[in-house]
Amino acid sequence: MQHNWSRYLRYIIGGLIGSTLVGLYFGEPVYGLSFGLIVYLWWTLVQARRLYQWLSNPSATDEAPQSIGLWGDIFDNLHKLHQKHLRTQDRLRARINRVQESTNAMRDGVIMTDSRGTMEWWNGSAEYLLGFRRNTDEGQYIHNLIRTPVFKTYFDSRDYREPLEIHSPAKPHINLQIQISLFGDDDRLIVAKDVTRLYQLEQMRRDFVGNVSHEMRTPLTVISGYLETLVDNADDLPPKWRRAINTMAAQSSRMEALITDLILLSRIETGEQTVNDTLTDVNQLLAQICHDARVLSGEKHHDITMHIEDHRLLNGDESQLRSAFSNLIFNAVKYTPANGQITVSWSTDREGAHLTVKDTGIGIDPVHIPRLTERFYRADPSRHKDTGGTGLGLAIVKHVLLNHDGNLEIRSRIGEGSQFICNFPRERLVERVPEKVDDQGMNS
């Protein structure tokens, strides 16, 4: 390229020198040089005009204008770049078409929007699941088409670690799971999955558990009543029956505890037991539960201590909170060896309020921690037989915390004890109202 440029430059200088010599032959070298410059300028303008016409007319033939010298090389190189650009454009268009075709074949709805939520593209499943229309909805804000406040909050939150479940705006009988991903210049890729079948199966499971638990409670109560009567009159029974009766009574009590937990969990999950938010005195609640825990400890003589760092009230359902807190503290008593230490702490920081139950028990292998809140999951099945656990305690704790906008954090290692932390948002803390004192100095 450098060699060609040097050659073209020599041609131009040689032409100008030649025109100057011709002018000198006629006694006017300046006119000769000027004539050479004018001819070169005219040639350049003609080639520039041809280039302009070629570039400004997209419908023109793909063939580049024919020329010689420097302009010929310019036309040839531009033509090669243009052809390369067209081939690249065709490849990209083919890939985009293939991606769109494969996306249209998906059963899940896929929507692309910009950072503000302007609809740019969606597949056929999105039209069916969400009721979008190709001719009228392009360029619309997705918030105007999915008019659900919880969806707008989820869209604007930029926290998409957990999916969102909503009803379809076009078909309310369809349950959708919405998952958003960020890409490009803060754009959004929205995937809407039909989870109606899973929702129905989960509802059937909940109904089944709830109905069976209620149906089992009545006959089990009758059986337990007769067994208690037999236990109370064990002295009148043959000796070989006494052990059998006592074992049956113990297992009957365990079954009653299991059914009670099943019914409670079913009510919390189905919303039958709605959250009745009141101002709960956590200090008093924990004091009562710790007192019951000391009674449960009995001859094991656990060292149960309580530390309260904040005396504000918690906005929440006291009965649900009592169930969650007692499950954690009683579990610590069950799984901590005799003379072990159990610490119950209530503290606050900028994030919110935290209940921490720490013990010096046998600990849990970290591999089990992600599944501990599943119903009936047992990290160590052998120990449940001894402690009488139902396998539902941590599931109840999890759902109670979800009802109170909180979460459960578990830290444990084998042989190093366990630490369970209930986290509540700061918005649920309420300052205590000072008690009024009358003229006689009595609190009112």
CSV table of C-alpha atoms in Angstrom, one decimal, residues 89-288:
chain,number,residue,atom,x,y,z
A,89,GLN,CA,-24.8,-9.0,7.8
A,90,ASP,CA,-26.3,-12.1,6.1
A,91,ARG,CA,-24.6,-14.4,8.7
A,92,LEU,CA,-25.9,-12.3,11.6
A,93,ARG,CA,-29.4,-12.1,10.1
A,94,ALA,CA,-29.4,-15.9,9.7
A,95,ARG,CA,-28.3,-16.4,13.3
A,96,ILE,CA,-30.9,-14.0,14.6
A,97,ASN,CA,-33.6,-15.7,12.5
A,98,ARG,CA,-32.4,-19.1,13.9
A,99,VAL,CA,-32.5,-17.8,17.5
A,100,GLN,CA,-36.0,-16.3,17.0
A,101,GLU,CA,-37.2,-19.6,15.4
A,102,SER,CA,-35.8,-21.7,18.3
A,103,THR,CA,-37.2,-19.2,20.8
A,104,ASN,CA,-40.6,-19.3,19.2
A,105,ALA,CA,-40.6,-23.1,19.5
A,106,MET,CA,-40.2,-22.8,23.3
A,107,ARG,CA,-43.2,-23.3,25.5
A,108,ASP,CA,-42.0,-20.6,27.9
A,109,GLY,CA,-42.7,-17.0,27.1
A,110,VAL,CA,-39.7,-14.9,26.3
A,111,ILE,CA,-39.8,-11.1,26.2
A,112,MET,CA,-37.0,-8.6,25.6
A,113,THR,CA,-37.3,-5.0,26.9
A,114,ASP,CA,-35.0,-2.1,27.4
A,115,SER,CA,-34.1,-0.8,30.9
A,116,ARG,CA,-37.3,1.2,31.2
A,117,GLY,CA,-39.5,-1.7,30.2
A,118,THR,CA,-40.2,-0.8,26.6
A,119,MET,CA,-41.3,-4.0,24.7
A,120,GLU,CA,-38.8,-4.8,21.9
A,121,TRP,CA,-39.5,-8.4,21.0
A,122,TRP,CA,-41.4,-11.5,22.3
A,123,ASN,CA,-42.1,-15.0,21.1
A,124,GLY,CA,-45.3,-16.8,20.3
A,125,SER,CA,-45.7,-18.4,23.8
A,126,ALA,CA,-45.6,-14.9,25.4
A,127,GLU,CA,-48.6,-13.9,23.2
A,128,TYR,CA,-50.5,-17.0,24.4
A,129,LEU,CA,-49.5,-16.8,28.1
A,130,LEU,CA,-49.6,-13.0,28.6
A,131,GLY,CA,-52.0,-11.9,25.8
A,132,PHE,CA,-49.5,-9.7,23.9
A,133,ARG,CA,-50.4,-8.5,20.4
A,134,ARG,CA,-47.8,-8.2,17.7
A,135,ASN,CA,-49.3,-5.3,15.9
A,136,THR,CA,-50.1,-3.0,18.7
A,137,ASP,CA,-47.9,-3.8,21.8
A,138,GLU,CA,-44.5,-3.3,20.3
A,139,GLY,CA,-43.0,-0.2,21.9
A,140,GLN,CA,-45.4,-0.2,24.8
A,141,TYR,CA,-44.3,-0.3,28.4
A,142,ILE,CA,-44.6,-3.8,29.8
A,143,HIS,CA,-46.1,-2.4,33.0
A,144,ASN,CA,-49.1,-1.2,31.0
A,145,LEU,CA,-49.6,-4.8,29.8
A,146,ILE,CA,-48.9,-6.7,33.0
A,147,ARG,CA,-50.9,-4.5,35.4
A,148,THR,CA,-49.8,-6.1,38.7
A,149,PRO,CA,-48.1,-3.9,41.3
A,150,VAL,CA,-46.0,-6.8,42.5
A,151,PHE,CA,-44.6,-7.3,39.0
A,152,LYS,CA,-43.6,-3.6,38.7
A,153,THR,CA,-41.9,-3.8,42.1
A,154,TYR,CA,-40.0,-7.0,41.0
A,155,PHE,CA,-39.0,-5.4,37.7
A,156,ASP,CA,-37.7,-2.2,39.3
A,157,SER,CA,-35.9,-4.0,42.2
A,158,ARG,CA,-33.1,-5.4,40.1
A,159,ASP,CA,-32.9,-8.3,42.5
A,160,TYR,CA,-33.8,-11.3,40.4
A,161,ARG,CA,-32.3,-14.1,42.5
A,162,GLU,CA,-35.7,-15.6,43.2
A,163,PRO,CA,-38.5,-15.9,40.6
A,164,LEU,CA,-41.9,-14.2,40.9
A,165,GLU,CA,-45.2,-16.1,40.7
A,166,ILE,CA,-48.3,-14.2,39.4
A,167,HIS,CA,-51.5,-15.0,37.5
A,168,SER,CA,-51.6,-14.4,33.8
A,169,PRO,CA,-53.2,-11.0,33.0
A,170,ALA,CA,-54.9,-12.5,29.9
A,171,LYS,CA,-55.8,-15.9,31.4
A,172,PRO,CA,-56.2,-15.7,35.2
A,173,HIS,CA,-56.5,-19.5,35.5
A,174,ILE,CA,-52.8,-19.8,34.4
A,175,ASN,CA,-50.1,-19.4,37.1
A,176,LEU,CA,-46.9,-18.0,35.8
A,177,GLN,CA,-43.4,-18.0,37.2
A,178,ILE,CA,-41.5,-14.9,36.1
A,179,GLN,CA,-37.7,-14.8,35.9
A,180,ILE,CA,-35.8,-11.7,34.8
A,181,SER,CA,-32.1,-11.5,33.6
A,182,LEU,CA,-30.1,-8.4,32.9
A,183,PHE,CA,-28.1,-8.2,29.7
A,184,GLY,CA,-26.6,-5.6,27.4
A,185,ASP,CA,-27.0,-2.0,28.4
A,186,ASP,CA,-29.2,-2.7,31.5
A,187,ASP,CA,-31.8,-4.4,29.2
A,188,ARG,CA,-34.1,-7.2,30.5
A,189,LEU,CA,-34.8,-10.7,29.3
A,190,ILE,CA,-38.0,-11.9,30.8
A,191,VAL,CA,-39.0,-15.6,30.9
A,192,ALA,CA,-42.6,-16.5,31.8
A,193,LYS,CA,-43.1,-20.2,32.6
A,194,ASP,CA,-46.5,-21.9,33.0
A,195,VAL,CA,-46.4,-23.5,36.4
A,196,THR,CA,-50.2,-24.1,36.7
A,197,ARG,CA,-49.8,-27.9,36.8
A,198,LEU,CA,-47.1,-27.7,39.6
A,199,TYR,CA,-49.3,-25.2,41.5
A,200,GLN,CA,-52.3,-27.6,41.2
A,201,LEU,CA,-50.2,-30.5,42.4
A,202,GLU,CA,-48.8,-28.5,45.3
A,203,GLN,CA,-52.3,-27.4,46.2
A,204,MET,CA,-53.5,-31.1,46.0
A,205,ARG,CA,-50.6,-32.1,48.3
A,206,ARG,CA,-51.5,-29.4,50.8
A,207,ASP,CA,-55.2,-30.3,50.8
A,208,PHE,CA,-54.3,-34.0,51.1
A,209,VAL,CA,-52.0,-33.4,54.1
A,210,GLY,CA,-54.5,-31.1,55.7
A,211,ASN,CA,-57.5,-33.3,55.2
A,212,VAL,CA,-55.7,-36.5,56.3
A,213,SER,CA,-54.3,-34.8,59.4
A,214,HIS,CA,-57.8,-33.6,60.4
A,215,GLU,CA,-59.3,-37.1,59.7
A,216,MET,CA,-56.6,-38.9,61.7
A,217,ARG,CA,-56.9,-36.6,64.7
A,218,THR,CA,-60.3,-37.9,65.9
A,219,PRO,CA,-59.5,-41.6,65.9
A,220,LEU,CA,-56.1,-40.9,67.4
A,221,THR,CA,-57.6,-38.9,70.2
A,222,VAL,CA,-59.9,-41.8,71.0
A,223,ILE,CA,-57.0,-44.2,71.0
A,224,SER,CA,-54.9,-41.9,73.1
A,225,GLY,CA,-57.7,-41.5,75.6
A,226,TYR,CA,-58.1,-45.2,76.1
A,227,LEU,CA,-54.4,-45.7,76.4
A,228,GLU,CA,-54.2,-43.0,79.1
A,229,THR,CA,-56.9,-44.8,81.0
A,230,LEU,CA,-55.0,-48.1,80.7
A,231,VAL,CA,-51.7,-46.4,81.8
A,232,ASP,CA,-53.5,-44.9,84.8
A,233,ASN,CA,-54.7,-48.4,85.8
A,234,ALA,CA,-51.6,-50.2,84.9
A,235,ASP,CA,-51.4,-51.8,88.3
A,236,ASP,CA,-54.6,-53.8,87.5
A,237,LEU,CA,-53.1,-55.2,84.3
A,238,PRO,CA,-51.0,-58.3,83.9
A,239,PRO,CA,-47.2,-57.4,84.0
A,240,LYS,CA,-46.5,-58.5,80.5
A,241,TRP,CA,-49.0,-55.9,79.1
A,242,ARG,CA,-47.7,-52.9,81.0
A,243,ARG,CA,-44.6,-52.4,78.8
A,244,ALA,CA,-46.7,-52.7,75.6
A,245,ILE,CA,-49.3,-50.2,76.9
A,246,ASN,CA,-46.6,-47.7,77.9
A,247,THR,CA,-44.9,-48.0,74.5
A,248,MET,CA,-48.2,-47.6,72.7
A,249,ALA,CA,-49.0,-44.5,74.8
A,250,ALA,CA,-45.6,-42.9,74.0
A,251,GLN,CA,-46.0,-43.6,70.2
A,252,SER,CA,-49.5,-42.3,70.4
A,253,SER,CA,-48.3,-39.0,71.9
A,254,ARG,CA,-45.6,-38.8,69.2
A,255,MET,CA,-48.3,-39.3,66.5
A,256,GLU,CA,-50.4,-36.5,68.1
A,257,ALA,CA,-47.4,-34.2,68.0
A,258,LEU,CA,-46.8,-35.0,64.3
A,259,ILE,CA,-50.4,-34.4,63.4
A,260,THR,CA,-50.5,-31.1,65.3
A,261,ASP,CA,-47.4,-29.9,63.4
A,262,LEU,CA,-48.9,-31.1,60.1
A,263,ILE,CA,-52.1,-29.2,60.7
A,264,LEU,CA,-50.2,-26.0,61.8
A,265,LEU,CA,-47.9,-26.2,58.7
A,266,SER,CA,-50.8,-26.8,56.4
A,267,ARG,CA,-52.7,-23.8,57.8
A,268,ILE,CA,-49.6,-21.5,57.4
A,269,GLU,CA,-48.9,-22.7,53.9
A,270,THR,CA,-52.5,-22.4,52.6
A,271,GLY,CA,-53.1,-19.1,54.3
A,272,GLU,CA,-55.9,-20.6,56.4
A,273,GLN,CA,-54.1,-19.2,59.4
A,274,THR,CA,-53.6,-15.6,58.3
A,275,VAL,CA,-51.0,-13.4,59.8
A,276,ASN,CA,-52.5,-11.3,62.5
A,277,ASP,CA,-49.9,-8.6,62.9
A,278,THR,CA,-49.8,-7.2,66.4
A,279,LEU,CA,-47.1,-5.6,68.5
A,280,THR,CA,-45.3,-8.6,70.1
A,281,ASP,CA,-43.1,-8.2,73.1
A,282,VAL,CA,-40.2,-10.4,72.1
A,283,ASN,CA,-38.5,-10.0,75.4
A,284,GLN,CA,-41.4,-11.5,77.4
A,285,LEU,CA,-42.1,-14.1,74.7
A,286,LEU,CA,-38.5,-15.4,74.8
A,287,ALA,CA,-38.5,-15.4,78.6
A,288,GLN,CA,-41.5,-17.7,78.6
